[in-house]
Coordinates of C-alpha atoms and ligand atoms in Angstrom, one line a residue:
X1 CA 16.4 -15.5 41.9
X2 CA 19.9 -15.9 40.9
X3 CA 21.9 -13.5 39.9
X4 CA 22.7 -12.4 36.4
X5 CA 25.7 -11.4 37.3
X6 CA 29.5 -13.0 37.1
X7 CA 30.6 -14.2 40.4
X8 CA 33.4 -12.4 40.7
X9 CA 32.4 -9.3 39.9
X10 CA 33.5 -7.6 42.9
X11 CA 36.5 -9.9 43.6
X12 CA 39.0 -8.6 46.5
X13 CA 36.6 -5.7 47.0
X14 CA 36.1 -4.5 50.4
X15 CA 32.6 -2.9 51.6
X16 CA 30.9 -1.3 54.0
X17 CA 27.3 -0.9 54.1
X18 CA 25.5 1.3 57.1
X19 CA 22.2 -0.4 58.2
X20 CA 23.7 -3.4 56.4
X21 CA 22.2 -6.1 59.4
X22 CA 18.9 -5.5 58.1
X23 CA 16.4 -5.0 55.3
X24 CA 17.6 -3.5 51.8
X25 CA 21.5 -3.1 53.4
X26 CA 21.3 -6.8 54.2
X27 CA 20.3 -8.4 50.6
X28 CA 22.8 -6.0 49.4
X29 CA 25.4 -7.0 51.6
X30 CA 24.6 -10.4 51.0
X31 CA 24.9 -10.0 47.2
X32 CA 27.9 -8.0 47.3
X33 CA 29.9 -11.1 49.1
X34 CA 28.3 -13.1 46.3
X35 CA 29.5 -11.2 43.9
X36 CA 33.0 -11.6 45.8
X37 CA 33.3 -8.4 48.1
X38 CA 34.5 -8.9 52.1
X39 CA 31.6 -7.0 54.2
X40 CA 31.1 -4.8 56.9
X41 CA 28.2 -4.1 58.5
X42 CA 27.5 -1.6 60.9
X43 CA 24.3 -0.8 62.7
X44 CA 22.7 0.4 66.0
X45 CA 21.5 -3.1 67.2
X46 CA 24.1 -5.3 68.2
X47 CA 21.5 -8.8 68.2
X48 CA 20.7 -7.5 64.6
X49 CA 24.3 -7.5 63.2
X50 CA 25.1 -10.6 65.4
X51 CA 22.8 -13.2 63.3
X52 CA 23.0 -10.8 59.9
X53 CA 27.1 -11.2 60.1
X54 CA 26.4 -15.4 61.1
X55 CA 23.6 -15.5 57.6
X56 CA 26.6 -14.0 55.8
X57 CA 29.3 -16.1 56.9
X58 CA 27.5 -19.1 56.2
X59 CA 26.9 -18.7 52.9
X60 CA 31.0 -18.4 52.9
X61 CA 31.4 -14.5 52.9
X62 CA 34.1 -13.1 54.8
X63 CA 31.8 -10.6 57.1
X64 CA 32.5 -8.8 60.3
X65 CA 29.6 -6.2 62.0
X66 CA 30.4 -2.8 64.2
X67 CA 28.2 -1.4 66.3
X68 CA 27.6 2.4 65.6
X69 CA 24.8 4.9 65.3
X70 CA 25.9 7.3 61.8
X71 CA 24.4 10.4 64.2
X72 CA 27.5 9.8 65.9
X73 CA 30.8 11.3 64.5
X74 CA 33.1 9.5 66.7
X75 CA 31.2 6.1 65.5
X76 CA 31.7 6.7 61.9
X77 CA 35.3 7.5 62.1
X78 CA 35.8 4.3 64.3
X79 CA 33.8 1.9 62.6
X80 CA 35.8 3.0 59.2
X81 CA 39.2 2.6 61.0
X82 CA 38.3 -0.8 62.2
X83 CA 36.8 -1.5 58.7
X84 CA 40.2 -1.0 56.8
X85 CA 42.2 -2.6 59.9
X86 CA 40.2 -6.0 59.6
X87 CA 40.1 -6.1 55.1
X88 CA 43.0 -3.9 54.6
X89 CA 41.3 -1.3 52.4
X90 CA 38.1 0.0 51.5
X91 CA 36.5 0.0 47.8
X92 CA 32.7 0.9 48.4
X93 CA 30.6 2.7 51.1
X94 CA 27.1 2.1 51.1
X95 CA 24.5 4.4 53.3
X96 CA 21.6 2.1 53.7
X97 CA 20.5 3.5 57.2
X98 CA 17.2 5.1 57.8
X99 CA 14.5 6.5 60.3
X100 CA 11.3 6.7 59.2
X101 CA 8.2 6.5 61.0
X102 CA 4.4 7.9 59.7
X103 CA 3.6 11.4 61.3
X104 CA 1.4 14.7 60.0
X105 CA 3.1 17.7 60.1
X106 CA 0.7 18.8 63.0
X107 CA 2.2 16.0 64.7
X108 CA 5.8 15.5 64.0
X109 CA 7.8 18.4 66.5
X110 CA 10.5 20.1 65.0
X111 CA 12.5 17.5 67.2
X112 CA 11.4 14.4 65.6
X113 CA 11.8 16.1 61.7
X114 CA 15.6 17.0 62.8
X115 CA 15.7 13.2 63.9
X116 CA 15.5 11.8 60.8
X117 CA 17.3 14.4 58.8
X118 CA 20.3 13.7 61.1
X119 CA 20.1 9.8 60.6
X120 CA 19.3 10.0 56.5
X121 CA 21.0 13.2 54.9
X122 CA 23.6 14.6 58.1
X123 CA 24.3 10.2 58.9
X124 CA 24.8 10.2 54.7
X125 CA 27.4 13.1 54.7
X126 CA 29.2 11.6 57.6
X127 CA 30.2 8.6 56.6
X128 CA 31.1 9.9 53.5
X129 CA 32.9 12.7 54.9
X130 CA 35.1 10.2 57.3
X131 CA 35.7 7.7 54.8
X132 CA 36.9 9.9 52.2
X133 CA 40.7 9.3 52.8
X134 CA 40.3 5.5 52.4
X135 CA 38.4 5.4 49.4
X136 CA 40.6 8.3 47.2
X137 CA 42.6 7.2 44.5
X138 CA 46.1 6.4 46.3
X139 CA 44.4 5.4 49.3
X140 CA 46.4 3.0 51.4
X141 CA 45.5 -0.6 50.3
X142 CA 43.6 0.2 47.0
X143 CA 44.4 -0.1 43.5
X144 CA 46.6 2.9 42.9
X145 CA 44.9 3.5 39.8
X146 CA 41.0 4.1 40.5
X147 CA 39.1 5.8 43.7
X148 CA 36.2 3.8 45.2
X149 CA 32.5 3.9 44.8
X150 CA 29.5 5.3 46.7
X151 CA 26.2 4.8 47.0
X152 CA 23.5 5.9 48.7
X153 CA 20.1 4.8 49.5
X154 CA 17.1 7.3 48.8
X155 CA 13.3 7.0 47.9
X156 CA 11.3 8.8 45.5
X157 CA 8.8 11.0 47.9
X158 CA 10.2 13.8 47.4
X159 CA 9.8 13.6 43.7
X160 CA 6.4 14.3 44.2
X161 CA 4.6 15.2 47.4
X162 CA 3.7 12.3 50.0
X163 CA 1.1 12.4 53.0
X164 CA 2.8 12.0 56.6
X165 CA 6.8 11.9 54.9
X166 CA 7.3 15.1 55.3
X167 CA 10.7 14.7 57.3
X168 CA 12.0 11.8 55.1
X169 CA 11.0 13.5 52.2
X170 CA 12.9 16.5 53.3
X171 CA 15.9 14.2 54.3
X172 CA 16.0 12.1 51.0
X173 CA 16.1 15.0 48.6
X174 CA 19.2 15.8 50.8
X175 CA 20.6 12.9 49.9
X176 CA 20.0 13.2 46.7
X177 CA 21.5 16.6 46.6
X178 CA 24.4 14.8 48.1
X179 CA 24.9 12.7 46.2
X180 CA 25.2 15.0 43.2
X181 CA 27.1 17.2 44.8
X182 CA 30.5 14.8 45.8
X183 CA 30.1 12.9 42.7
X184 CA 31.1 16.3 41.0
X185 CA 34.1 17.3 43.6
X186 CA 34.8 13.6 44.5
X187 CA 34.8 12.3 40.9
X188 CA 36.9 15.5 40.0
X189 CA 39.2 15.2 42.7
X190 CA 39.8 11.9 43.6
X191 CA 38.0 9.7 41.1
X192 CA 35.2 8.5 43.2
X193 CA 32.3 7.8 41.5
X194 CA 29.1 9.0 43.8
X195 CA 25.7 7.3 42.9
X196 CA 22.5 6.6 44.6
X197 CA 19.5 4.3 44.5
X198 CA 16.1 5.3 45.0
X199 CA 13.6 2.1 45.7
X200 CA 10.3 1.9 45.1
X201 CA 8.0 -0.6 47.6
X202 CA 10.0 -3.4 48.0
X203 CA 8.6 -6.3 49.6
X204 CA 9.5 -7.4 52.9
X205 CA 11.0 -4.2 54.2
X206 CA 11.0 -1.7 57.5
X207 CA 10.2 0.9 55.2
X208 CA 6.5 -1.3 54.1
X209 CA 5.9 -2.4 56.9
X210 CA 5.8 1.0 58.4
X211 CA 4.5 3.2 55.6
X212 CA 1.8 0.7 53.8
X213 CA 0.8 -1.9 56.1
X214 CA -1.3 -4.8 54.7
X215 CA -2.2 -2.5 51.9
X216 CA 0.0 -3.1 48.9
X217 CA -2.2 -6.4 48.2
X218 CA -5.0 -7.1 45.6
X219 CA -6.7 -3.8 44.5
X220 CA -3.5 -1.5 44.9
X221 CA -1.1 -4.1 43.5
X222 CA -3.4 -4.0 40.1
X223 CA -2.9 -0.4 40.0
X224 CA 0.7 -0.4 40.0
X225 CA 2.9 -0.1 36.4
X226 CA 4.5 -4.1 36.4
X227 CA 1.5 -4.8 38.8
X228 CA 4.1 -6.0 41.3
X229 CA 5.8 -4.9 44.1
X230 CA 10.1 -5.3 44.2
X231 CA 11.9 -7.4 45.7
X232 CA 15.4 -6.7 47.7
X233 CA 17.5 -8.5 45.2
X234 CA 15.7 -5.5 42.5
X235 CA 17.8 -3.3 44.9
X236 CA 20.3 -5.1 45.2
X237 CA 21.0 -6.3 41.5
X238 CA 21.0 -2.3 40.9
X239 CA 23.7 -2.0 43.7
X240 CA 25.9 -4.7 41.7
X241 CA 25.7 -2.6 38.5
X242 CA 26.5 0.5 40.2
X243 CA 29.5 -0.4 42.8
X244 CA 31.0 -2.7 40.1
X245 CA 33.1 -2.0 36.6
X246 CA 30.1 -2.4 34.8
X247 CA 28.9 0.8 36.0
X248 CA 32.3 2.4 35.6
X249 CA 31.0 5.8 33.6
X250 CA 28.1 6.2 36.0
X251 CA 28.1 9.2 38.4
X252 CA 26.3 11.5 39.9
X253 CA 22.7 9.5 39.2
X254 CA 20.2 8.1 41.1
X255 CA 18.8 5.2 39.8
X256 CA 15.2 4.9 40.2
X257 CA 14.2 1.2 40.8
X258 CA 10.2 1.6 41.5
X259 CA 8.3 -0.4 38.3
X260 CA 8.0 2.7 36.8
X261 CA 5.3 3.7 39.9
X262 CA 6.3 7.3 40.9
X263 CA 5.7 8.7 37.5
X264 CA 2.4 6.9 37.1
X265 CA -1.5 8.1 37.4
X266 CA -4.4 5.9 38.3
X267 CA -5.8 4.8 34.6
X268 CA -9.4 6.7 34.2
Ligands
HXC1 C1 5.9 11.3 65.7 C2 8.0 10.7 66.4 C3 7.7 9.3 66.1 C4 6.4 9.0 65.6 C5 9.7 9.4 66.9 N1 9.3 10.7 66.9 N2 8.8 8.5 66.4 N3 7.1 11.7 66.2 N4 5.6 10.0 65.3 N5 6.1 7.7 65.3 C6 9.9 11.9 67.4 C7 10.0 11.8 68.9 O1 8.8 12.3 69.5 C8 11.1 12.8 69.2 O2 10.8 14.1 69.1 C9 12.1 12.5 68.0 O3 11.3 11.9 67.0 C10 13.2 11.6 68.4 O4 12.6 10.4 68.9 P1 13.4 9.2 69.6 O5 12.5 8.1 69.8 O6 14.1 9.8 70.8 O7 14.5 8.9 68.5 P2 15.3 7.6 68.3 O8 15.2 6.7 69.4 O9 16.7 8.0 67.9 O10 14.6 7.0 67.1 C11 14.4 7.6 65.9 C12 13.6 6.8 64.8 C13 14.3 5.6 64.5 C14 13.6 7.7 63.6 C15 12.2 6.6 65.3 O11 14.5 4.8 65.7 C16 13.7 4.8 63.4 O12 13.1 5.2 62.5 N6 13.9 3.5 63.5 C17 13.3 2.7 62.5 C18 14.2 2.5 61.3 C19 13.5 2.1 60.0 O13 12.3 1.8 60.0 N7 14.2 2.1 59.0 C20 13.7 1.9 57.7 C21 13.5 3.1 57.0 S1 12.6 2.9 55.5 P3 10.4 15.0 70.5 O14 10.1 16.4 70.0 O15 9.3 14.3 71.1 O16 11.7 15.0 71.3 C22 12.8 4.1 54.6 C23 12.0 4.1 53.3 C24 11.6 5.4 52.8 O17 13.5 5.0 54.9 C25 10.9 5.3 51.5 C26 10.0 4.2 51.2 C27 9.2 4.2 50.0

């Protein structure tokens, strides 16, 4: 669909989006160098960023991909630096990477819960800790005048209570908290604004492929409050509200793009 968006709405911006190769961090990617940002990708498969940063630059956006894992301290502080050496700056960071895998809490070892914790909520504050000093007001290469943007991809589980999520529940309201939490002292301080996104099914994804396979068809689709499932470019369009001017007053929220499902009741 195309976007209702200006082209240039995020002219001479610079992003980088964490599981960006793939999924919901690849449409967005994709949109943002629509919309006129340079991209950086990073992710933990190096084939997947390969043909992701080739999809981009043929549509003519200047892309480049790192290799990194956000478990990994060292990974996020290099794969920043080497962000801002290749575009000169950074405007927006993105954390799109997740684990996420079905499991009952009889199952799932304390192990595999701290797993995806470290990926989604500890991988979240990482990147956000490291890149701090590139996107504050003042920051080298930035417009002198405004701090950056960040947002961060979450769910809406843990709104509720969901069976065999237990550990990206956990993680995700985490995130949340997060984000809340540095769009207050960020926003304050150095005039970042701090948002997140939380999707509901989305078509096409890691996330439905794992958690409702074949299912979200015919009887469960009726169910559902716009009787559809989203689409990336949902995700993505809220992205371009969020990291661009149009969204300049908005912080501290998580936006929840889901058709209205998560507050919904089967109809009796
Ligand atoms: C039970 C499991 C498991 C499974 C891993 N573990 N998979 N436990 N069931 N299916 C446990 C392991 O037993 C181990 O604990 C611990 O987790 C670490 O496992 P590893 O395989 O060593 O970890 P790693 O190789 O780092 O892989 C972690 C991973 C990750 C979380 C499985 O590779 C992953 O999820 N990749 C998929 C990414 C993905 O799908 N992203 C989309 C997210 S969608 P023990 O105790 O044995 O050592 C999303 C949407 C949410 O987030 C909301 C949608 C509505």
């Amino acid at each position: 669909m195309e976007s209702p968006f200006k082209p240039e709405i995020l002219k001479g911006k610079v992003a980088l989006l964490t599981g960006g190769g793939s999924g919901i961090g690849f449409e967005i990617s994709s949109q943002f160098g629509k919309h006129g940002a340079s991209v950086a990708i990073m992710g933990r498969r190096k084939q997947v960023l390969d043909a992701a940063v080739f999809s981009l630059r043929a549509l003519g956006i200047q892309a480049i991909g790192f290799v990194g894992d956000v478990r990994k301290r060292e990974d996020a502080v290099r794969v920043l630096q080497s962000t801002v050496q290749h575009f000169g700056r950074l405007d927006i960071l993105v954390n799109a990477a997740a684990g996420n895998f079905l499991a009952s809490p009889e199952d799932l070892s304390p192990n595999g819960f701290r797993t995806v914790l470290d990926i989604d909520s500890v991988g979240t504050y990482t990147m956000c800790h490291e890149a701090l000093k590139y996107l504050k007001k003042g920051a080298p290469g930035r417009d002198p005048s405004t701090g950056g943007v960040i947002l961060n991809i979450s769910a809406t589980l843990h709104y509720t209570a969901s069976w065999y999520q237990i550990h990206v529940s956990a993680a995700k309201a985490a995130v949340d908290s997060i984000t809340r939490s540095l769009a207050l002292e960020w926003g304050t301080d150095y005039d970042i604004r701090v948002n997140g996104i939380a999707p509901g099914p989305i078509e096409g994804t890691p996330g439905m492929r794992k958690l409702a396979p074949n299912e979200m068809t015919g009887k469960a689709r009726d169910a559902m409050p716009l009787f559809k499932l989203g689409e990336k470019w949902d995700i993505a369009m809220a992205a371009l509200y969020l990291a661009s001017d149009a969204g300049n007053y908005v912080n501290g929220t998580t936006l929840v793009v889901d058709g209205g499902l998560w507050l919904s009741h089967p109809r009796y």
